[in-house]
mmCIF file of C-alpha atoms in Angstrom:
data_model
loop_
_atom_site.group_PDB
_atom_site.id
_atom_site.type_symbol
_atom_site.label_atom_id
_atom_site.label_comp_id
_atom_site.label_asym_id
_atom_site.label_seq_id
_atom_site.Cartn_x
_atom_site.Cartn_y
_atom_site.Cartn_z
ATOM 1 C CA MET E 22 10.174 -11.878 9.219
ATOM 2 C CA SER E 23 7.406 -9.358 9.837
ATOM 3 C CA PHE E 24 6.580 -7.472 13.046
ATOM 4 C CA PHE E 25 3.214 -9.249 13.286
ATOM 5 C CA GLY E 26 4.121 -11.489 16.226
ATOM 6 C CA LYS E 27 5.788 -8.739 18.233
ATOM 7 C CA ASN E 28 2.878 -6.381 17.620
ATOM 8 C CA ILE E 29 0.114 -8.784 18.607
ATOM 9 C CA LYS E 30 1.997 -9.622 21.801
ATOM 10 C CA LYS E 31 2.130 -5.897 22.615
ATOM 11 C CA ILE E 32 -1.578 -5.547 21.797
ATOM 12 C CA ARG E 33 -2.411 -8.392 24.187
ATOM 13 C CA GLY E 34 -0.382 -6.754 26.925
ATOM 14 C CA VAL E 35 -2.063 -3.375 26.568
ATOM 15 C CA LYS E 36 -5.535 -4.898 26.307
ATOM 16 C CA LYS E 37 -4.805 -7.422 29.090
ATOM 17 C CA MET E 38 -5.781 -10.368 26.906
ATOM 18 C CA SER E 39 -4.426 -13.866 27.454
ATOM 19 C CA GLN E 40 -3.127 -15.891 24.524
ATOM 20 C CA GLN E 41 -6.205 -18.107 24.720
ATOM 21 C CA VAL E 42 -8.649 -15.178 24.655
ATOM 22 C CA PHE E 43 -6.833 -13.577 21.735
ATOM 23 C CA ALA E 44 -6.628 -16.883 19.867
ATOM 24 C CA ASN E 45 -10.352 -17.573 20.361
ATOM 25 C CA LEU E 46 -11.191 -14.106 19.036
ATOM 26 C CA PHE E 47 -9.607 -14.943 15.681
ATOM 27 C CA ASP E 48 -10.359 -18.697 15.530
ATOM 28 C CA LEU E 49 -6.751 -19.677 16.185
ATOM 29 C CA LYS E 50 -5.143 -22.336 18.346
ATOM 30 C CA ARG E 51 -3.204 -20.992 21.310
ATOM 31 C CA ALA E 52 -0.096 -22.843 20.115
ATOM 32 C CA THR E 53 -0.424 -21.207 16.704
ATOM 33 C CA LEU E 54 -0.630 -17.773 18.305
ATOM 34 C CA GLY E 55 2.430 -18.601 20.394
ATOM 35 C CA ALA E 56 4.334 -19.482 17.233
ATOM 36 C CA TYR E 57 3.412 -16.114 15.722
ATOM 37 C CA GLU E 58 4.553 -14.221 18.814
ATOM 38 C CA GLU E 59 7.831 -16.139 18.975
ATOM 39 C CA ARG E 60 8.325 -15.442 15.262
ATOM 40 C CA ARG E 61 8.544 -19.144 14.453
ATOM 41 C CA SER E 62 5.690 -18.830 11.991
ATOM 42 C CA GLU E 63 3.908 -16.210 9.888
ATOM 43 C CA PRO E 64 0.062 -15.914 9.713
ATOM 44 C CA LYS E 65 -2.188 -16.340 6.694
ATOM 45 C CA ILE E 66 -3.400 -13.208 4.970
ATOM 46 C CA GLU E 67 -6.954 -13.834 6.253
ATOM 47 C CA THR E 68 -5.689 -13.677 9.842
ATOM 48 C CA ILE E 69 -3.688 -10.512 9.185
ATOM 49 C CA ILE E 70 -6.740 -8.792 7.693
ATOM 50 C CA LYS E 71 -8.965 -9.806 10.607
ATOM 51 C CA VAL E 72 -6.521 -8.585 13.253
ATOM 52 C CA ALA E 73 -5.798 -5.318 11.426
ATOM 53 C CA ASN E 74 -9.485 -4.580 10.937
ATOM 54 C CA HIS E 75 -10.478 -5.532 14.483
ATOM 55 C CA PHE E 76 -7.981 -3.120 16.023
ATOM 56 C CA SER E 77 -8.320 -0.372 13.368
ATOM 57 C CA ILE E 78 -4.677 -0.459 12.324
ATOM 58 C CA SER E 79 -3.308 -0.635 8.805
ATOM 59 C CA ILE E 80 -1.909 -3.908 7.534
ATOM 60 C CA ASP E 81 1.285 -2.082 6.591
ATOM 61 C CA ASP E 82 1.799 -0.855 10.170
ATOM 62 C CA LEU E 83 0.974 -4.254 11.615
ATOM 63 C CA LEU E 84 3.544 -6.025 9.441
ATOM 64 C CA THR E 85 6.362 -3.569 8.805
ATOM 65 C CA LYS E 86 6.918 -1.553 11.986
ATOM 66 C CA GLU E 87 6.713 -1.826 15.740
ATOM 67 C CA ILE E 88 3.469 -0.104 16.710
ATOM 68 C CA THR E 89 3.562 2.443 19.522
ATOM 69 C CA ILE E 90 1.674 2.607 22.803
ATOM 70 C CA ASN E 91 -0.187 5.703 21.550
ATOM 71 C CA GLN E 92 -1.437 3.754 18.559
ATOM 72 C CA LEU E 93 -2.485 0.876 20.782
ATOM 73 C CA LEU E 94 -4.440 3.124 23.097
ATOM 74 C CA SER E 95 -6.423 4.517 20.158
ATOM 75 C CA PHE E 96 -7.401 1.149 18.722
ATOM 76 C CA ASN E 97 -11.097 0.502 18.294
ATOM 77 C CA ILE E 98 -12.116 -2.994 19.320
ATOM 78 C CA GLY E 99 -15.404 -4.229 18.018
ATOM 79 C CA ILE E 100 -15.174 -3.773 14.255
ATOM 80 C CA THR E 101 -16.312 -6.815 12.313
ATOM 81 C CA THR E 102 -13.880 -9.674 11.738
ATOM 82 C CA ASP E 103 -15.986 -11.145 8.936
ATOM 83 C CA LEU E 104 -13.616 -11.391 5.949
ATOM 84 C CA ASN E 105 -16.322 -10.692 3.363
ATOM 85 C CA GLN E 106 -17.305 -7.475 5.142
ATOM 86 C CA VAL E 107 -13.658 -6.451 5.456
ATOM 87 C CA VAL E 108 -13.184 -6.770 1.693
ATOM 88 C CA GLN E 109 -16.389 -4.854 0.965
ATOM 89 C CA THR E 110 -15.382 -1.910 3.131
ATOM 90 C CA THR E 111 -12.254 -1.331 1.036
ATOM 91 C CA PHE E 112 -14.413 -0.190 -1.911
ATOM 92 C CA SER E 113 -15.973 3.253 -2.225
ATOM 93 C CA SER E 114 -18.952 4.296 -4.351
ATOM 94 C CA VAL E 115 -17.670 7.267 -6.351
ATOM 95 C CA PRO E 116 -19.821 9.517 -8.600
ATOM 96 C CA PHE E 117 -18.796 8.900 -12.198
ATOM 97 C CA VAL E 118 -18.727 11.184 -15.236
ATOM 98 C CA ASN E 119 -18.057 10.014 -18.784
ATOM 99 C CA GLU E 120 -18.974 11.078 -22.320
ATOM 100 C CA LEU E 121 -22.602 9.965 -21.875
ATOM 101 C CA ASN E 122 -23.402 12.156 -18.885
ATOM 102 C CA LYS E 123 -20.733 14.856 -19.124
ATOM 103 C CA ASP E 124 -23.051 17.492 -20.592
ATOM 104 C CA PHE E 125 -25.607 16.861 -17.867
ATOM 105 C CA PHE E 126 -22.958 17.230 -15.160
ATOM 106 C CA ILE E 127 -21.570 20.426 -16.704
ATOM 107 C CA SER E 128 -25.004 22.047 -16.785
ATOM 108 C CA GLU E 129 -26.279 20.850 -13.400
ATOM 109 C CA PHE E 130 -23.347 20.853 -10.976
ATOM 110 C CA PRO E 131 -22.602 24.619 -10.844
ATOM 111 C CA THR E 132 -26.138 25.185 -9.532
ATOM 112 C CA SER E 133 -26.846 22.058 -7.498
ATOM 113 C CA LYS E 134 -23.311 21.318 -6.181
ATOM 114 C CA SER E 135 -24.677 17.803 -5.941
ATOM 115 C CA TYR E 136 -23.549 14.384 -7.190
ATOM 116 C CA GLN E 137 -26.921 12.750 -6.454
ATOM 117 C CA ASN E 138 -28.001 12.151 -10.040
ATOM 118 C CA LEU E 139 -24.694 10.685 -11.178
ATOM 119 C CA PRO E 140 -24.037 6.971 -11.559
ATOM 120 C CA THR E 141 -21.378 5.552 -9.270
ATOM 121 C CA VAL E 142 -18.476 3.165 -9.679
ATOM 122 C CA GLN E 143 -16.984 0.915 -7.011
ATOM 123 C CA ILE E 144 -13.309 1.792 -6.583
ATOM 124 C CA PRO E 145 -10.839 0.268 -4.073
ATOM 125 C CA ILE E 146 -9.877 3.531 -2.369
ATOM 126 C CA LYS E 147 -10.580 5.208 0.946
ATOM 127 C CA THR E 148 -13.920 7.023 1.046
ATOM 128 C CA GLU E 149 -13.674 10.829 1.167
ATOM 129 C CA GLU E 150 -16.121 13.687 0.788
ATOM 130 C CA GLY E 151 -16.295 15.249 -2.668
ATOM 131 C CA LEU E 152 -14.794 12.411 -4.703
ATOM 132 C CA LEU E 153 -15.374 12.413 -8.461
ATOM 133 C CA ALA E 154 -14.348 9.857 -11.077
ATOM 134 C CA PHE E 155 -13.920 11.090 -14.648
ATOM 135 C CA SER E 156 -13.296 9.004 -17.763
ATOM 136 C CA VAL E 157 -10.636 10.593 -19.971
ATOM 137 C CA GLN E 158 -11.497 10.726 -23.674
ATOM 138 C CA ASP E 159 -8.512 12.523 -25.226
ATOM 139 C CA LEU E 160 -4.710 12.411 -25.436
ATOM 140 C CA MET E 161 -3.994 15.806 -23.900
ATOM 141 C CA MET E 162 -2.143 14.317 -20.907
ATOM 142 C CA VAL E 163 0.172 12.034 -22.892
ATOM 143 C CA TYR E 164 3.889 12.733 -23.212
ATOM 144 C CA LYS E 165 6.364 10.364 -24.882
ATOM 145 C CA GLU E 166 3.698 7.647 -24.965
ATOM 146 C CA GLU E 167 3.162 7.885 -21.192
ATOM 147 C CA GLY E 168 0.222 9.449 -19.376
ATOM 148 C CA LEU E 169 -3.570 9.328 -19.585
ATOM 149 C CA TYR E 170 -5.193 7.615 -22.547
ATOM 150 C CA PRO E 171 -8.865 7.443 -23.593
ATOM 151 C CA ASN E 172 -10.978 5.411 -21.143
ATOM 152 C CA ASP E 173 -8.469 5.795 -18.318
ATOM 153 C CA THR E 174 -10.313 7.017 -15.229
ATOM 154 C CA VAL E 175 -8.989 9.707 -12.899
ATOM 155 C CA ILE E 176 -10.338 10.116 -9.369
ATOM 156 C CA GLY E 177 -10.137 13.520 -7.727
ATOM 157 C CA VAL E 178 -11.210 15.096 -4.475
ATOM 158 C CA SER E 179 -13.011 18.445 -4.463
ATOM 159 C CA THR E 180 -10.876 21.294 -3.175
ATOM 160 C CA SER E 181 -10.315 25.026 -3.379
ATOM 161 C CA ILE E 182 -7.962 25.922 -6.214
ATOM 162 C CA SER E 183 -5.961 28.043 -3.770
ATOM 163 C CA GLU E 184 -5.108 24.822 -1.920
ATOM 164 C CA VAL E 185 -3.782 23.065 -5.028
ATOM 165 C CA LYS E 186 -0.038 23.188 -5.579
ATOM 166 C CA GLU E 187 1.345 24.186 -8.944
ATOM 167 C CA GLY E 188 2.060 21.206 -11.148
ATOM 168 C CA SER E 189 -0.776 19.136 -9.683
ATOM 169 C CA VAL E 190 -3.141 17.395 -12.089
ATOM 170 C CA VAL E 191 -6.755 18.433 -11.618
ATOM 171 C CA ILE E 192 -10.195 17.759 -13.026
ATOM 172 C CA THR E 193 -11.645 21.187 -13.799
ATOM 173 C CA LEU E 194 -15.180 22.362 -14.543
ATOM 174 C CA TRP E 195 -15.193 25.831 -16.111
ATOM 175 C CA ASN E 196 -18.035 27.346 -18.134
ATOM 176 C CA ASP E 197 -19.136 24.574 -20.482
ATOM 177 C CA ARG E 198 -15.897 22.589 -20.291
ATOM 178 C CA LEU E 199 -14.779 19.656 -18.160
ATOM 179 C CA PHE E 200 -11.142 18.677 -18.599
ATOM 180 C CA VAL E 201 -8.033 17.203 -17.003
ATOM 181 C CA ARG E 202 -4.901 19.371 -17.009
ATOM 182 C CA ARG E 203 -1.858 20.348 -14.957
ATOM 183 C CA LEU E 204 -2.285 23.556 -12.947
ATOM 184 C CA GLN E 205 -0.034 26.584 -13.183
ATOM 185 C CA LYS E 206 -0.722 29.948 -11.548
ATOM 186 C CA ASN E 207 0.218 33.566 -12.195
ATOM 187 C CA ASP E 208 -0.892 36.884 -10.741
ATOM 188 C CA THR E 209 -4.087 37.266 -12.764
ATOM 189 C CA SER E 210 -5.037 33.853 -14.089
ATOM 190 C CA TYR E 211 -4.839 30.101 -13.846
ATOM 191 C CA LEU E 212 -3.195 28.157 -16.650
ATOM 192 C CA PHE E 213 -4.236 24.575 -17.261
ATOM 193 C CA LEU E 214 -1.480 22.836 -19.186
ATOM 194 C CA ALA E 215 -1.603 19.715 -21.318
ATOM 195 C CA ASP E 216 1.309 17.275 -21.064
ATOM 196 C CA HIS E 217 1.031 16.680 -24.814
ATOM 197 C CA VAL E 218 3.416 18.957 -26.701
ATOM 198 C CA HIS E 219 2.198 21.911 -28.810
ATOM 199 C CA ILE E 220 -1.177 22.094 -27.046
ATOM 200 C CA PRO E 221 -1.910 25.656 -25.878
ATOM 201 C CA PRO E 222 -2.926 26.117 -22.221
ATOM 202 C CA ILE E 223 -6.472 26.862 -21.143
ATOM 203 C CA THR E 224 -6.350 30.282 -19.482
ATOM 204 C CA VAL E 225 -8.929 31.089 -16.822
ATOM 205 C CA ASN E 226 -9.282 34.470 -15.156
ATOM 206 C CA LYS E 227 -8.979 34.257 -11.370
ATOM 207 C CA ASP E 228 -12.350 35.973 -11.017
ATOM 208 C CA ASP E 229 -14.158 33.287 -13.028
ATOM 209 C CA GLU E 230 -16.190 30.599 -11.310
ATOM 210 C CA LEU E 231 -14.616 27.181 -11.585
ATOM 211 C CA PHE E 232 -14.577 23.903 -9.706
ATOM 212 C CA VAL E 233 -11.552 21.664 -9.276
ATOM 213 C CA TRP E 234 -10.910 18.140 -8.054
ATOM 214 C CA LYS E 235 -7.291 17.336 -7.303
ATOM 215 C CA VAL E 236 -6.447 13.992 -8.893
ATOM 216 C CA THR E 237 -5.384 11.495 -6.244
ATOM 217 C CA SER E 238 -5.834 8.156 -8.046
ATOM 218 C CA VAL E 239 -5.857 6.812 -11.587
ATOM 219 C CA LEU E 240 -7.374 3.620 -12.995
ATOM 220 C CA LEU E 241 -5.576 2.724 -16.218
ATOM 221 C CA ASN E 242 -7.407 0.945 -19.004
ATOM 222 C CA ARG E 243 -4.205 -0.773 -20.064
ATOM 223 C CA TYR E 244 -0.970 -2.167 -18.654
ATOM 224 C CA PRO E 245 1.550 0.687 -18.201
ATOM 225 C CA ASN E 246 4.705 0.555 -20.296
ATOM 226 C CA PHE E 247 7.231 0.270 -17.478
ATOM 227 C CA ALA E 248 9.861 -1.259 -19.737
ATOM 228 C CA SER E 249 10.278 1.818 -21.922
ATOM 229 C CA LYS E 250 11.467 3.944 -18.977
ATOM 230 C CA LEU E 251 14.026 1.326 -17.982
ATOM 231 C CA GLU E 252 15.246 1.021 -21.567
ATOM 232 C CA ASP E 253 15.602 4.814 -21.815
ATOM 233 C CA ARG E 254 17.701 4.884 -18.647
ATOM 234 C CA ILE E 255 19.925 2.045 -19.844
ATOM 235 C CA ASP E 256 20.379 3.767 -23.198
ATOM 236 C CA THR E 257 21.301 7.042 -21.460
ATOM 237 C CA MET E 258 23.803 5.263 -19.204
ATOM 238 C CA ASN E 259 25.388 3.515 -22.200
ATOM 239 C CA LYS E 260 25.786 6.840 -23.996
ATOM 240 C CA GLN E 261 27.353 8.418 -20.919
ATOM 241 C CA LEU E 262 29.714 5.459 -20.544
ATOM 242 C CA GLN E 263 30.788 5.672 -24.194
ATOM 243 C CA GLN E 264 31.447 9.381 -23.762
ATOM 244 C CA ILE E 265 33.627 8.727 -20.715
ATOM 245 C CA ILE E 266 35.588 6.055 -22.614
ATOM 246 C CA LYS E 267 36.220 8.462 -25.509
ATOM 247 C CA GLU E 268 37.512 11.105 -23.130
#
């Protein structure tokens, strides 16, 4: 059972709302609300979304943990409970770069620092300042058949390279190049490494102008090959077991 019933009962107490008032707010019967609070029944997903959105709390928190008084006191009543609007607000319009407009972006962005003339894509992520979506068109970030393939889309958030941890994957604009690589640092330069073997790093002097977006999300253009990783682990375990038996 989820924490939904316990949490809405606590919300009512803090907000001094009767069961009937709370039920009316979300088009429920008072008896139905009582069943939720007594954990005799679980709500429909539409009800969960409406309650979570109305009180500005994540669905995960509402269902999986007992929310605190501090959280309750910071809730924002008054956000729409219209389900269509709730769904729409989960999508962000993100500036998009692909092979067709990459050259334009490379030439214009260093001067304008603007995304205004870029097309946008609707992506189900939280809206942040400085987001950029980039369509991968090479195999440089593929290792053992896993990684980024052509037409996969990476989404990054603009940041200072000094704030990016080593090993992070970044979208980088440098001179006339726009690429996705894994960052490594040394005393005098930045190294942008491909995951694909035998590909030399791109070396950038620390004094050079460059722009980076730390990759936070990926939209794959295919179904990931989860099975291969499991098979590799099973094969490794079998080999280890056979070695133990021989010993």
